[in-house]
Coordinates of C-alpha atoms and ligand atoms in Angstrom, one line a residue:
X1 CA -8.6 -2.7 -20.1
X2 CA -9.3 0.7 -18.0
X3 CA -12.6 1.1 -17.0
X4 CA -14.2 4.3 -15.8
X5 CA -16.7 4.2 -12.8
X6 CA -19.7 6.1 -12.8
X7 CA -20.6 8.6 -9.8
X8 CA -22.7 6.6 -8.6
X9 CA -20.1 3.3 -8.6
X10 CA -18.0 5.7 -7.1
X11 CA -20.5 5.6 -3.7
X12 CA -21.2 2.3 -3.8
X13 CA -17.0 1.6 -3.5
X14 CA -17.2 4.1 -0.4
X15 CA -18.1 1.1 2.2
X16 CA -15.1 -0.4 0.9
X17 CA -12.7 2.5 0.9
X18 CA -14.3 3.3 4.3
X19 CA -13.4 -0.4 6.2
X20 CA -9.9 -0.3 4.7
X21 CA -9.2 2.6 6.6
X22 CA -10.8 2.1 9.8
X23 CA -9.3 -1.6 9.7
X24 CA -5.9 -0.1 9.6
X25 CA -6.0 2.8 12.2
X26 CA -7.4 -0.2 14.5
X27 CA -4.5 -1.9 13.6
X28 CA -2.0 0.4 14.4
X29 CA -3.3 1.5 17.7
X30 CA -3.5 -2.0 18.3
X31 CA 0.3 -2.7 17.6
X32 CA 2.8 -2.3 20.2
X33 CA 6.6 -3.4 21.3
X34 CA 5.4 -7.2 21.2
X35 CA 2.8 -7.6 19.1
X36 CA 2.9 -10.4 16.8
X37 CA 3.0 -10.5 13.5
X38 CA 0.6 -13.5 13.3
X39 CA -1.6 -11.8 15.8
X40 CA -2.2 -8.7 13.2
X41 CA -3.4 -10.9 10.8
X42 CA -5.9 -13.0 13.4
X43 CA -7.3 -10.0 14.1
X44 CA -7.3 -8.3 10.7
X45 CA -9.4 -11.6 9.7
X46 CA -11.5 -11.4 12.4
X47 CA -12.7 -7.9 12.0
X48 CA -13.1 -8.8 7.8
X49 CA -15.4 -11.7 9.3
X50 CA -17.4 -9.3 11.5
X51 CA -18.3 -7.1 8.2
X52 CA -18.3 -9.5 5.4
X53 CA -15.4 -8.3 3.7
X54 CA -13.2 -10.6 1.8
X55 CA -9.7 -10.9 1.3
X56 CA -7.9 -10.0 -1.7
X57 CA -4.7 -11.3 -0.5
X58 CA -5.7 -14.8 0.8
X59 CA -5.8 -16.8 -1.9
X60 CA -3.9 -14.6 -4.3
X61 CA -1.2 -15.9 -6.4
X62 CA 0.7 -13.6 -8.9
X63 CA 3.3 -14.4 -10.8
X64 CA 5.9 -12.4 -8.5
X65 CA 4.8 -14.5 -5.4
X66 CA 5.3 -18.5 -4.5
X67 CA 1.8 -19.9 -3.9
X68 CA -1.2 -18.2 -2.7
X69 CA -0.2 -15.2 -0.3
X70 CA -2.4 -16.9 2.6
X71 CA -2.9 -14.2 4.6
X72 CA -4.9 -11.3 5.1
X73 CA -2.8 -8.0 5.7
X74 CA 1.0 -8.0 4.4
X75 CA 2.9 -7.0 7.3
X76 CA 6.3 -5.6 6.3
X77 CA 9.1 -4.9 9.0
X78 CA 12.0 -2.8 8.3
X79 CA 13.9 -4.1 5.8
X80 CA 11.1 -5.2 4.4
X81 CA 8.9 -3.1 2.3
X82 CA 6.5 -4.6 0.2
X83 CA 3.9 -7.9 -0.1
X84 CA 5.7 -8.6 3.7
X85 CA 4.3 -12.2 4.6
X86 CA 3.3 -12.3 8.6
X87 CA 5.3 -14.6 9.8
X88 CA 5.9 -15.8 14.1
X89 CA 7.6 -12.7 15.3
X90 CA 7.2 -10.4 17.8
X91 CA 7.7 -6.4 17.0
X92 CA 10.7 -4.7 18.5
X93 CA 11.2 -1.3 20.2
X94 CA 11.8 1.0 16.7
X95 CA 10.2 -1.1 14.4
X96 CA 9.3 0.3 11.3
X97 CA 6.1 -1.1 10.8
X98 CA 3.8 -1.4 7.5
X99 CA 0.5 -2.3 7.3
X100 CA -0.3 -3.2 3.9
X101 CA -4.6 -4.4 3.1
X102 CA -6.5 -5.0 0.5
X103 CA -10.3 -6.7 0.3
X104 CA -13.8 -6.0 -1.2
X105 CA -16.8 -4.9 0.5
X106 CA -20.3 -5.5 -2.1
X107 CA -17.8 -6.9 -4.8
X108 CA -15.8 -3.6 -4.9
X109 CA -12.1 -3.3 -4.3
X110 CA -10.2 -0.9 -2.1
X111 CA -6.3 -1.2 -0.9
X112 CA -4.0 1.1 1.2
X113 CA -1.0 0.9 3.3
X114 CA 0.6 2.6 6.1
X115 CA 3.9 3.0 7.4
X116 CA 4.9 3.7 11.3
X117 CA 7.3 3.1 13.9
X118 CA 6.5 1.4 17.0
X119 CA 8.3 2.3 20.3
X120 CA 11.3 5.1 20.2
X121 CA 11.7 6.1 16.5
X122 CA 14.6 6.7 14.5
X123 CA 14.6 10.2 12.7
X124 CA 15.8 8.8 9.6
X125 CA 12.8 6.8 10.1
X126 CA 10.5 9.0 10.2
X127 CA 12.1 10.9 8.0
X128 CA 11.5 7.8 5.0
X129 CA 7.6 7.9 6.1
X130 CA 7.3 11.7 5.8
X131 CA 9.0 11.6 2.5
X132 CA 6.1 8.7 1.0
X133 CA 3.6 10.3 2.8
X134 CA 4.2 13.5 1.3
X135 CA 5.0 12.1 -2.4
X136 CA 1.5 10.2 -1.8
X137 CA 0.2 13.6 -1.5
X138 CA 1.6 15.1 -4.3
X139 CA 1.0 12.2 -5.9
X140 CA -3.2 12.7 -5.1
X141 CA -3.1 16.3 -6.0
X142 CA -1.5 15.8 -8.8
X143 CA -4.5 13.0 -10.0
X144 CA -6.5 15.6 -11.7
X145 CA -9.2 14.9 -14.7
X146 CA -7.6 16.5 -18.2
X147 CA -4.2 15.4 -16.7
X148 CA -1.9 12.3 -17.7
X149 CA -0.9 9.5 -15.1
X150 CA 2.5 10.3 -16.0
X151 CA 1.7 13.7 -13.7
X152 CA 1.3 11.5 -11.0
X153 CA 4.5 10.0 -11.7
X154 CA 6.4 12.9 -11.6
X155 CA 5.1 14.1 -8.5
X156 CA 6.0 11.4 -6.6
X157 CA 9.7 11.0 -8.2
X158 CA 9.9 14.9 -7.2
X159 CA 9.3 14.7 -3.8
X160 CA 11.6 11.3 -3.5
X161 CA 14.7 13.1 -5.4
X162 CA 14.3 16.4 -3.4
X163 CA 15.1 13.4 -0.6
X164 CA 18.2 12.0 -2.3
X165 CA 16.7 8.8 -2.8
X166 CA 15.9 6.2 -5.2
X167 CA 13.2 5.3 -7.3
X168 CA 12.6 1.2 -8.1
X169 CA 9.6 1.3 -10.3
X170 CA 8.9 -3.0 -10.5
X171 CA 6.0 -2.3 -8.6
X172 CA 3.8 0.8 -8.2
X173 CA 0.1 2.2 -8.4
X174 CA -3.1 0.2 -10.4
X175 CA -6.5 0.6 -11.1
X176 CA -8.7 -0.9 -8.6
X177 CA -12.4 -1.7 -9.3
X178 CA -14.0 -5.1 -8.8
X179 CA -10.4 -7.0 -8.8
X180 CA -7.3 -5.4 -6.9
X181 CA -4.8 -5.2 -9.6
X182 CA -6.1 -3.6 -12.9
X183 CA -4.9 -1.1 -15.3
X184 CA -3.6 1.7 -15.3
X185 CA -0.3 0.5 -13.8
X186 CA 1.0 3.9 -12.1
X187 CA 4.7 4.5 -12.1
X188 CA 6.6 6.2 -9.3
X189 CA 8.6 7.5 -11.0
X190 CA 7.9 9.0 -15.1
X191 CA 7.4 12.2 -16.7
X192 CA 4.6 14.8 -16.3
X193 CA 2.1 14.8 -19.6
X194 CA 2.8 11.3 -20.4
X195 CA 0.7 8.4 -20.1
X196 CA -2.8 7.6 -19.8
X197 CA -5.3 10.1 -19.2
X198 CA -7.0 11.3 -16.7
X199 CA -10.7 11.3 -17.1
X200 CA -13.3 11.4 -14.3
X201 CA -14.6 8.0 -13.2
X202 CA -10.8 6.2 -12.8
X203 CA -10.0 4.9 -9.8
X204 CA -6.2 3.9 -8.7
X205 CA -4.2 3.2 -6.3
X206 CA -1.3 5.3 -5.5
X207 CA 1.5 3.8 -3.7
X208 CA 5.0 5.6 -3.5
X209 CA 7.2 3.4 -1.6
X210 CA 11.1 4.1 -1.2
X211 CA 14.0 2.4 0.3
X212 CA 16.6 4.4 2.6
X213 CA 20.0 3.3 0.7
X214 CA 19.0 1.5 -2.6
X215 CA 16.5 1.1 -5.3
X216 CA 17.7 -3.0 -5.6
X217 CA 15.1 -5.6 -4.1
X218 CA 15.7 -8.9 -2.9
X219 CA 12.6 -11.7 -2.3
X220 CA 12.9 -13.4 1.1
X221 CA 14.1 -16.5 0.1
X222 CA 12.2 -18.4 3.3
X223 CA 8.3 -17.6 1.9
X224 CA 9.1 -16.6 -1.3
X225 CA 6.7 -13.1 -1.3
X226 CA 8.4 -10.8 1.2
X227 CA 10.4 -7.8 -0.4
X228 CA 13.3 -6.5 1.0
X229 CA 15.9 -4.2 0.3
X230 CA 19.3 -5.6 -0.9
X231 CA 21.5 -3.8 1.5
X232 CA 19.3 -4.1 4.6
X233 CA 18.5 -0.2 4.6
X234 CA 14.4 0.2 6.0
X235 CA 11.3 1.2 3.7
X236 CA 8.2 2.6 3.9
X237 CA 5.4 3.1 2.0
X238 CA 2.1 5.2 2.2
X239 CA -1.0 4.2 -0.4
X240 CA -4.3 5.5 -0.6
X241 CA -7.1 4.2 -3.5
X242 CA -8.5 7.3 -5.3
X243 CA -11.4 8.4 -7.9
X244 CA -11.3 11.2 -10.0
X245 CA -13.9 13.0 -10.2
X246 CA -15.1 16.2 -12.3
X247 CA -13.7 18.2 -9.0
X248 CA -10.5 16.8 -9.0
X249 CA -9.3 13.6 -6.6
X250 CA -11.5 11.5 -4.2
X251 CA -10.0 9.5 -1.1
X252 CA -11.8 6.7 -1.0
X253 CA -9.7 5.0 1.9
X254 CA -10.2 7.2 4.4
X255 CA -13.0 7.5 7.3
Ligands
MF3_301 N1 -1.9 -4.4 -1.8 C1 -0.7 -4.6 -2.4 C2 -0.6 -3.5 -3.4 O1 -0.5 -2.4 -2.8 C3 -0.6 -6.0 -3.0 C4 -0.3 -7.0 -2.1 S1 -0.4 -8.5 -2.8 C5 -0.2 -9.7 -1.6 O2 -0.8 -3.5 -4.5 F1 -0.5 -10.8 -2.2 F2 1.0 -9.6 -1.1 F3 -1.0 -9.5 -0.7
CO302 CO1 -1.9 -1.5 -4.2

């Protein structure tokens, strides 16, 4: 079922879209050649603690993970792209880094990731984070009431072919409200005019995330949740939680 948020839900899911972010830029100033994984996610929990957040992650248990996730902040290192389990490792010098976090703040949902290198980067590295960070941007311009989620789609897939790479659409953008996951799902890749419209009051998330050399995933077979790429190639992935509004696209997730 989609629901639409009024303006005035829209503000009251601000504090949550506002923590998200600031978490994550604490985060990542905090990370460095090594930090550990398991540390992220101490201090992730500590700073959810400190503003009575909760998790969405810790005790979640989809289908297309083994057992509750357990953790708060999916830490994906990379080969690894999506729902990346923190596990006892230390980050290396070039890194590719993403911070993935979800959790509700006054029973309101908001979710974003980031991607980054740590230490001396690779270009095609930072090439893969331009490229979501830009189809996440096309992605939010391209969110706007009267339109179809389907433009949204084809923004991102745009930006991604232009690249040469890709597209595996088993997981993509959702509404987010009071629960993490709702509907719309939102393809990353699909065909501008299609799909569900776009009316003021819906709030997704957008998350275009691509692999360098593959569109083919593989689940870590030691915790059952991590996503990798089949051929070892790196990903990265950029997502922001958005409303539209009468004037076009809101970041919520952003200080
Ligand atoms: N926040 C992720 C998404 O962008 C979902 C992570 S689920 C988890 O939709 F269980 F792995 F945390
Ligand atoms: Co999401």
């Amino acid at each position: 079922m989609i629901e639409l948020r009024t303006p005035a839900e829209i503000d009251e899911m601000r504090p949550a879209g506002r923590f998200v972010a600031e978490t994550l830029r604490t985060l990542r100033s905090e990370t460095t050649v090594g930090t550990n994984l398991l540390d992220i996610d101490r201090r992730a929990h500590e700073l959810i603690r400190a503003a009575g957040a909760e998790s969405c992650y810790l005790d979640y248990a989809p289908s297309f993970g083994s057992g509750p996730f357990g953790y708060v902040i999916c830490t994906s290192i990379n080969d690894a792209v999506l729902h990346g389990r923190p596990f006892d490792y230390r980050i290396e010098d070039g890194d590719l880094v993403t911070l993935d976090f979800a959790v509700s703040v006054n029973g309101w949902v908001a979710d974003s990731a980031v991607s980054f290198v740590v230490g001396t980067p690779r270009d095609e590295d930072l090439r893969l984070i331009d490229t979501t960070e830009r189809a996440l941007a096309a992605g939010i311009a391209a969110a706007q009431p009267g339109g179809k989620v389907g433009d949204i789609s084809a923004a991102i897939a745009e930006i991604a072919h232009a690249e040469g790479l890709k597209i595996n659409t088993d997981f993509g953008g959702h509404g987010v409200g009071r629960t993490m996951h709702g509907d719309p799902h939102v393809p990353n890749n699909g065909r501008a005019g299609r799909g569900f419209p776009l009316k003021p009051g819906l709030v997704i998330a957008i998350e275009p995330w691509f692999l360098q050399t593959t569109d083919e995933l593989i689940t870590d077979e030691n915790d059952g949740w991590t996503l990798k790429s089949a051929d070892r190639s790196r990903g990265a992935h950029s997502e922001h939680t958005i409303a539209i509004t009468a004037d076009g696209p809101v970041i919520l997730t952003q200080v």
